[in-house]
mmCIF file of C-alpha atoms in Angstrom:
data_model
loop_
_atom_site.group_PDB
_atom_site.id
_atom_site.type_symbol
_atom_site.label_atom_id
_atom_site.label_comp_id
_atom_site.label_asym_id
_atom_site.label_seq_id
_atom_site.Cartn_x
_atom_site.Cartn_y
_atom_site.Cartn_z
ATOM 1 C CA UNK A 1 36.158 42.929 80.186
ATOM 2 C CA UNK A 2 33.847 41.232 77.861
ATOM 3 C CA UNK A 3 34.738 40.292 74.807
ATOM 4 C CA UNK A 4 33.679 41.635 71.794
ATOM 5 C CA UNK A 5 31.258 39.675 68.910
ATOM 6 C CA UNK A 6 31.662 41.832 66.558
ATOM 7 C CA UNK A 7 29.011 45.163 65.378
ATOM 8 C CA UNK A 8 25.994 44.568 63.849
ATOM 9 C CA UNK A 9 26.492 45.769 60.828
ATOM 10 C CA UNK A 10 29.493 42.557 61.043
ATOM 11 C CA UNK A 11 26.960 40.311 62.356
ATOM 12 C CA UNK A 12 24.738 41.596 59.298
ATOM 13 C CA UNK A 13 26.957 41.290 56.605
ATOM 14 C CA UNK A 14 27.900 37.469 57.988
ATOM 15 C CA UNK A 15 24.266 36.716 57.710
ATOM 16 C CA UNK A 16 24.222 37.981 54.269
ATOM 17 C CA UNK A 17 27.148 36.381 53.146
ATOM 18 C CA UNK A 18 25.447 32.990 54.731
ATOM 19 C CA UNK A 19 22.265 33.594 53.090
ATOM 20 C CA UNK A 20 23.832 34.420 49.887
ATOM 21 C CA UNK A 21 25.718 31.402 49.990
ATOM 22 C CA UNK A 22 22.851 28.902 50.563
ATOM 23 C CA UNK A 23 20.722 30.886 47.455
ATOM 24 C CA UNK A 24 23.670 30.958 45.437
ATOM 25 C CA UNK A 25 23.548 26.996 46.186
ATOM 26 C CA UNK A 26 20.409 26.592 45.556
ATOM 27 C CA UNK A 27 20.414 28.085 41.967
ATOM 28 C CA UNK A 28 23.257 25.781 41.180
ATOM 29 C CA UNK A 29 21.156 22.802 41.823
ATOM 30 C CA UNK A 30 18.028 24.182 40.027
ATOM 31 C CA UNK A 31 19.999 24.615 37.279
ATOM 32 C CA UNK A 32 22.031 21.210 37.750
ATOM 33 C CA UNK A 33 18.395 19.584 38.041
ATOM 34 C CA UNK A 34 17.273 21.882 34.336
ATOM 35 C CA UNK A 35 20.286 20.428 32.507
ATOM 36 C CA UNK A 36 19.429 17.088 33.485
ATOM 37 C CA UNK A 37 16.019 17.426 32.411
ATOM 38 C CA UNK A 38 17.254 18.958 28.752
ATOM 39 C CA UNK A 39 19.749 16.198 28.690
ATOM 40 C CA UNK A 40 16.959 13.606 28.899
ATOM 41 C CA UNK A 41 14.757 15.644 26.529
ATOM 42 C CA UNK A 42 17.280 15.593 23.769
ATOM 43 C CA UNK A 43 17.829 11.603 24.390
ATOM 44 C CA UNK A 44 14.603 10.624 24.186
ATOM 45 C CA UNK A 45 13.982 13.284 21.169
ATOM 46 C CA UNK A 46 16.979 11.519 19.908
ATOM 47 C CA UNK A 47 15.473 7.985 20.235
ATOM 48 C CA UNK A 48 12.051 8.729 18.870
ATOM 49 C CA UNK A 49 11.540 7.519 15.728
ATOM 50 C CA UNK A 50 11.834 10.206 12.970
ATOM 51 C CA UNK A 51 8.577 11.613 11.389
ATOM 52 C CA UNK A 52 8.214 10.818 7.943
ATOM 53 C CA UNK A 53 6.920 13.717 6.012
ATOM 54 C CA UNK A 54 5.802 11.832 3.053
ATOM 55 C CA UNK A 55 3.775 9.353 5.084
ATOM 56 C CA UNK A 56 0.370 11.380 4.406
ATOM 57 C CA UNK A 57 0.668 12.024 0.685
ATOM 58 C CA UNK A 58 -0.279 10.098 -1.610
ATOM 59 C CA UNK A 59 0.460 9.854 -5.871
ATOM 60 C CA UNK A 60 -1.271 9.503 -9.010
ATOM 61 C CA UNK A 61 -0.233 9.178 -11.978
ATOM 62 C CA UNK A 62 -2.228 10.501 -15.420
ATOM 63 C CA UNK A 63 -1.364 10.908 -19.197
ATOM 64 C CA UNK A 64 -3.489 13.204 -21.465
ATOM 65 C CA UNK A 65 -1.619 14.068 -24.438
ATOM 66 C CA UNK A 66 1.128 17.017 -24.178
ATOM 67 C CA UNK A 67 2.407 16.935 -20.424
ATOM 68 C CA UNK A 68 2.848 20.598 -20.976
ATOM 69 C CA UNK A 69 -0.700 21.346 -21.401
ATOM 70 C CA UNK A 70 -2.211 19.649 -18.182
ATOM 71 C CA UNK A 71 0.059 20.309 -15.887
ATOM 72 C CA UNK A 72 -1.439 23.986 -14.842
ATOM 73 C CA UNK A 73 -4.628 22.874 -13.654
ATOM 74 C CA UNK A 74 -3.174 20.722 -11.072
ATOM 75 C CA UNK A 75 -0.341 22.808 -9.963
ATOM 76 C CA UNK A 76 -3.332 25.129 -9.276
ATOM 77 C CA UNK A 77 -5.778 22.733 -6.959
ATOM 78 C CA UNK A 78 -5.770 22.986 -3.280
ATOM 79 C CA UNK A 79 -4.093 19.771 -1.675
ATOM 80 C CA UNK A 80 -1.527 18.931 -4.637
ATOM 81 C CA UNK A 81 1.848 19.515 -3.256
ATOM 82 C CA UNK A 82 4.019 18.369 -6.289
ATOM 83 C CA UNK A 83 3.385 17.698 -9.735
ATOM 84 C CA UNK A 84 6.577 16.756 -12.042
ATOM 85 C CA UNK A 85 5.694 15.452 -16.036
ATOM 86 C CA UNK A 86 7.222 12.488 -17.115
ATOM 87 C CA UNK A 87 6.919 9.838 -19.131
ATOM 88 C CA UNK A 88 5.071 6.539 -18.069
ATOM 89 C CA UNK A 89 3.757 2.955 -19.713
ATOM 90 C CA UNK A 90 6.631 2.097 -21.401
ATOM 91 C CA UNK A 91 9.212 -0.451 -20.668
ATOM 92 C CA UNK A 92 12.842 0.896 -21.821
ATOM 93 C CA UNK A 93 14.882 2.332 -19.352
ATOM 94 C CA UNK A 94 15.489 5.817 -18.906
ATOM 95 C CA UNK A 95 13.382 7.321 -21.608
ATOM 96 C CA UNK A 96 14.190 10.379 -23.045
ATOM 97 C CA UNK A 97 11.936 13.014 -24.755
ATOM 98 C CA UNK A 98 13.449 11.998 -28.236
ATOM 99 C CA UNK A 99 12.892 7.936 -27.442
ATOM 100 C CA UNK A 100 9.259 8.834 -26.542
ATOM 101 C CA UNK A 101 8.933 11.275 -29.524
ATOM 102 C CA UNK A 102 9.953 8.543 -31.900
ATOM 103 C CA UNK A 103 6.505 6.347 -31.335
ATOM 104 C CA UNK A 104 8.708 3.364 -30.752
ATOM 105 C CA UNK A 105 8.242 2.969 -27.630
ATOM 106 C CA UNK A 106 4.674 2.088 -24.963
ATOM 107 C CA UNK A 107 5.618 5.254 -23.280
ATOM 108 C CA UNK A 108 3.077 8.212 -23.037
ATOM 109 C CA UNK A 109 3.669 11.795 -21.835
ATOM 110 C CA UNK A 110 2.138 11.981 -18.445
ATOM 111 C CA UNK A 111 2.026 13.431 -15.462
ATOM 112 C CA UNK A 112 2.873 12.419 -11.739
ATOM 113 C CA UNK A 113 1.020 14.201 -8.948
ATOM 114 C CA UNK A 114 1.768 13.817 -5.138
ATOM 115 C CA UNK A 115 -0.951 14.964 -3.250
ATOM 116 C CA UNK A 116 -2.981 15.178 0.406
ATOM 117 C CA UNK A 117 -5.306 13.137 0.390
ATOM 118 C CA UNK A 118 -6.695 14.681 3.298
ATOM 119 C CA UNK A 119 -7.213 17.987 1.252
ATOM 120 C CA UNK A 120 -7.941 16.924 -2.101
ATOM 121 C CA UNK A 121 -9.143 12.929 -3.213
ATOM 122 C CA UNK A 122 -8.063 10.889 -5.815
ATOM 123 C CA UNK A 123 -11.852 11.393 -7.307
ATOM 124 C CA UNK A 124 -11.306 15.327 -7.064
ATOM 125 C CA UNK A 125 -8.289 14.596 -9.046
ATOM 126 C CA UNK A 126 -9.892 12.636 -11.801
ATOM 127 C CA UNK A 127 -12.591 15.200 -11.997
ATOM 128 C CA UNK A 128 -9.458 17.755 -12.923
ATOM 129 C CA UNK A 129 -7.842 15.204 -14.705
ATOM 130 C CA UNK A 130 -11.344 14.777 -17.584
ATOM 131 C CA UNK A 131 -11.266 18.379 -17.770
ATOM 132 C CA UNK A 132 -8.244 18.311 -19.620
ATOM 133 C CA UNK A 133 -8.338 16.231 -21.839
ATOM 134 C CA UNK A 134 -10.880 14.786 -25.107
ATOM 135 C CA UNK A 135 -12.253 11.693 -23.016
ATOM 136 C CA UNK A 136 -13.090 10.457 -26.625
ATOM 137 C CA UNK A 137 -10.176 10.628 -29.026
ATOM 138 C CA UNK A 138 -7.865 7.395 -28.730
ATOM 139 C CA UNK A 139 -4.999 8.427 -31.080
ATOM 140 C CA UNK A 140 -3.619 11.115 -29.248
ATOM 141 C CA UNK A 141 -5.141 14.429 -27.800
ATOM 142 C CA UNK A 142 -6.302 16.783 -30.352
ATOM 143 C CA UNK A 143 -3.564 17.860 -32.472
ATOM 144 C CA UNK A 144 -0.905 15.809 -31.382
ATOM 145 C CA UNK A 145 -1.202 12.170 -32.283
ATOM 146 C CA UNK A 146 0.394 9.313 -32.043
ATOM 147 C CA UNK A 147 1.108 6.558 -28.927
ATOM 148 C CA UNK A 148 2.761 8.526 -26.787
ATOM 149 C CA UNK A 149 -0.433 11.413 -26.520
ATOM 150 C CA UNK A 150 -3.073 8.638 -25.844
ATOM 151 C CA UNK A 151 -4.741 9.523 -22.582
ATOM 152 C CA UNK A 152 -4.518 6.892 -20.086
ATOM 153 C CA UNK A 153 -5.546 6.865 -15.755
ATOM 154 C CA UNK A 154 -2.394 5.016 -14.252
ATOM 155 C CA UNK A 155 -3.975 3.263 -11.027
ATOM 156 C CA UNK A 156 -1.853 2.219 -8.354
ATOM 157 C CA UNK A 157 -3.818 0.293 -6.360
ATOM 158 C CA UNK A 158 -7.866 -1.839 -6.504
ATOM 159 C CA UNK A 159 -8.820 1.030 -4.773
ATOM 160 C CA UNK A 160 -7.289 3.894 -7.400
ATOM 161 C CA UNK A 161 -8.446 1.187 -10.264
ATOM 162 C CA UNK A 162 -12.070 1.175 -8.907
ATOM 163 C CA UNK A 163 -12.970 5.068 -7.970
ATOM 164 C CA UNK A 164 -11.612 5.575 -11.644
ATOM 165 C CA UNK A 165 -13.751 3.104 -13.262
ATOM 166 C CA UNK A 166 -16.910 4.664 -11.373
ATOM 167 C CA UNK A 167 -15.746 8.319 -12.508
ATOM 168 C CA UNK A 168 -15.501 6.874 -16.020
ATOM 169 C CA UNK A 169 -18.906 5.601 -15.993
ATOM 170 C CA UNK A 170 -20.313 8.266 -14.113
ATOM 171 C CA UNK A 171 -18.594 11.071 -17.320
ATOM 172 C CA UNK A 172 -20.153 8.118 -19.871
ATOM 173 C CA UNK A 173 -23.546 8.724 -18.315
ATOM 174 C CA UNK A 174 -22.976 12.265 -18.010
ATOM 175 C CA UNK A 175 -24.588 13.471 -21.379
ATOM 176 C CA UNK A 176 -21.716 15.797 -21.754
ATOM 177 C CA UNK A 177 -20.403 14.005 -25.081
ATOM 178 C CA UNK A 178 -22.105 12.151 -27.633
ATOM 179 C CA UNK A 179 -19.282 10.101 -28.556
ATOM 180 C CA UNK A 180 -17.939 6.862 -26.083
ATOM 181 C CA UNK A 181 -15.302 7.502 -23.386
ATOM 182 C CA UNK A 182 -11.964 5.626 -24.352
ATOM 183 C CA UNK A 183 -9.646 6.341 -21.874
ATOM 184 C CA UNK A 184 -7.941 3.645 -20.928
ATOM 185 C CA UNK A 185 -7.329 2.746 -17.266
ATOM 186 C CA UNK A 186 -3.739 0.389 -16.498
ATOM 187 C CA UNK A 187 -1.918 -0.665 -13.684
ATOM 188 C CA UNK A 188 0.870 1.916 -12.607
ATOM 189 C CA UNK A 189 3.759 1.547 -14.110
ATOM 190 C CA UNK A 190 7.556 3.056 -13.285
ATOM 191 C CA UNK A 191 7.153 6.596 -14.110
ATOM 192 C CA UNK A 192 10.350 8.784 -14.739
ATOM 193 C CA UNK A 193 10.218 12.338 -14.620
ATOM 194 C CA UNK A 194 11.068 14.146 -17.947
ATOM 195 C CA UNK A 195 13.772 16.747 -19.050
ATOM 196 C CA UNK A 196 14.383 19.826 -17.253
ATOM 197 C CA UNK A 197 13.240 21.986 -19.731
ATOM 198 C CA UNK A 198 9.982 20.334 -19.788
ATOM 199 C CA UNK A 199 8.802 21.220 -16.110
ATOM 200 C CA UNK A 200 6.543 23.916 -15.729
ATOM 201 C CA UNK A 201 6.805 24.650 -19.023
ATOM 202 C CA UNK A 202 3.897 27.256 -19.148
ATOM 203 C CA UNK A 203 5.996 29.043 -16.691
ATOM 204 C CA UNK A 204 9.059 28.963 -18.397
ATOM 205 C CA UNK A 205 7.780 30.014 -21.819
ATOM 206 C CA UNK A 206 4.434 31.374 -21.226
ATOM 207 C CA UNK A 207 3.855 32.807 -24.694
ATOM 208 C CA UNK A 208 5.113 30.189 -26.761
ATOM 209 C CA UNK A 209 2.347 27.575 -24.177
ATOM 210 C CA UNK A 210 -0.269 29.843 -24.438
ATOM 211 C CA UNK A 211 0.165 29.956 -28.119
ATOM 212 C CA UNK A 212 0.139 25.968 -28.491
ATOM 213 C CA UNK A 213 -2.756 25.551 -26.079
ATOM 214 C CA UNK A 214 -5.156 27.991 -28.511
ATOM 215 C CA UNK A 215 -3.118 26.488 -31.718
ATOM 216 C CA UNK A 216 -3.683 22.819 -30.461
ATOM 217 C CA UNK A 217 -7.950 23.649 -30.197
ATOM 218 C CA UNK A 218 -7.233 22.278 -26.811
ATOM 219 C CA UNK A 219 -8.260 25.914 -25.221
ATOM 220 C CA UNK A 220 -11.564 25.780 -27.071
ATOM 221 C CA UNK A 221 -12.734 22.253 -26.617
ATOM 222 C CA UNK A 222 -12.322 23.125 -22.731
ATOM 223 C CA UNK A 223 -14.115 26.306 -22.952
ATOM 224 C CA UNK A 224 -17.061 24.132 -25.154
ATOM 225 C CA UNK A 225 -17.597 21.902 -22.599
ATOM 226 C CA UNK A 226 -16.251 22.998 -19.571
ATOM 227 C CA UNK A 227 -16.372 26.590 -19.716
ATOM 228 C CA UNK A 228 -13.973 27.958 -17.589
ATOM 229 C CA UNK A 229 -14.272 25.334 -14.574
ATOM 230 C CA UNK A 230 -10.943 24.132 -14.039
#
């Protein structure tokens, strides 16, 4: 009597259960092999040295009388990321609004702007910067005079110092005032940003700014000789 092997359909199912076994195998070790490979990933993500974000920006640094008043136009130009108003020149530490205010002091209202400098250049800047300001008046800026509202370029570098020499010149030569430019151009110094209440002032009080900018004759002088260029 011969002895039975078992049915096909026995024989079938054992095959399957083989087969099943050896691709149930090898999707353990493709996915041993994929967790490797992520674990390796993350290490060497983990090693690499971490981007720095600010490494392509750059800063300048400006005063031109009331911080309030010139801060808008560069808020507003393609490639400034940042602009905070402050108070810069002077030597005290920690200046507050009422130290500056007094007159006592080397500090002027200003304003720091951190900026791309592959979207917008420090010359672009400057070109904003004359735009808001009386290039000629060395007591102050229109209405408001007194040390801490002279208009001053804070250079940071031989390189800042000489682009805003040239733009100086090149306004002096311009025609567009009869009277000398006096703007004085210094070496950076520390700048710290001012009181809360100060920043973006024309958005936190937008009538009472607009109302100083017209009451100042700041508004007019710009629309004079700039018309409404920015």
């Amino acid at each position: 009597m011969a002895v039975r092997t078992g049915s096909w359909q026995e024989k079938k199912a054992g095959l399957i259960a083989t087969d099943t076994g050896k691709c149930c195998l090898k999707i353990d070790n493709m996915k041993l092999v994929y967790l490797l490979v992520a674990a390796c990933l993350a290490i060497v993500v983990d090693l690499a040295p971490a981007q720095d974000s600010s490494a392509a920006t750059k800063t300048a640094v400006f005063a031109g009388g009331c911080f309030w008043c010139i801060q808008p136009a560069f808020d507003k130009a393609p490639g400034v990321i940042k602009t905070t108003v402050g108070y810069c020149g002077g030597t005290e530490p920690s200046p507050t609004y009422a130290l500056v205010g007094s007159e006592k002091t080397n500090y002027r209202e200003s304003i720091e702007i951190v900026y791309d400098p592959a979207k917008i250049s420090y010359d672009r800047l400057l070109d904003i910067y004359w735009k808001q300001i009386d290039p000629t008046q060395s007591d102050g800026q229109f209405t408001d005079i007194g040390p801490s509202y002279r208009a001053a370029i804070f250079y940071g570098s031989d390189e800042e110092k000489r682009i805003a020499e040239m733009s100086k010149e090149k306004l002096g030569h311009s025609g567009k005032f009869k009277k000398p430019i006096v703007t004085e151009i210094l070496p950076a110094m520390k700048f710290y940003p001012a009181e809360d209440y100060h920043q973006k002032y024309y958005q936190q009080n937008p009538e009472d700014f607009e109302a100083f900018e017209h009451g100042s004759g700041r508004s007019s002088f710009q629309k004079k000789n700039w018309g409404d260029k920015p």
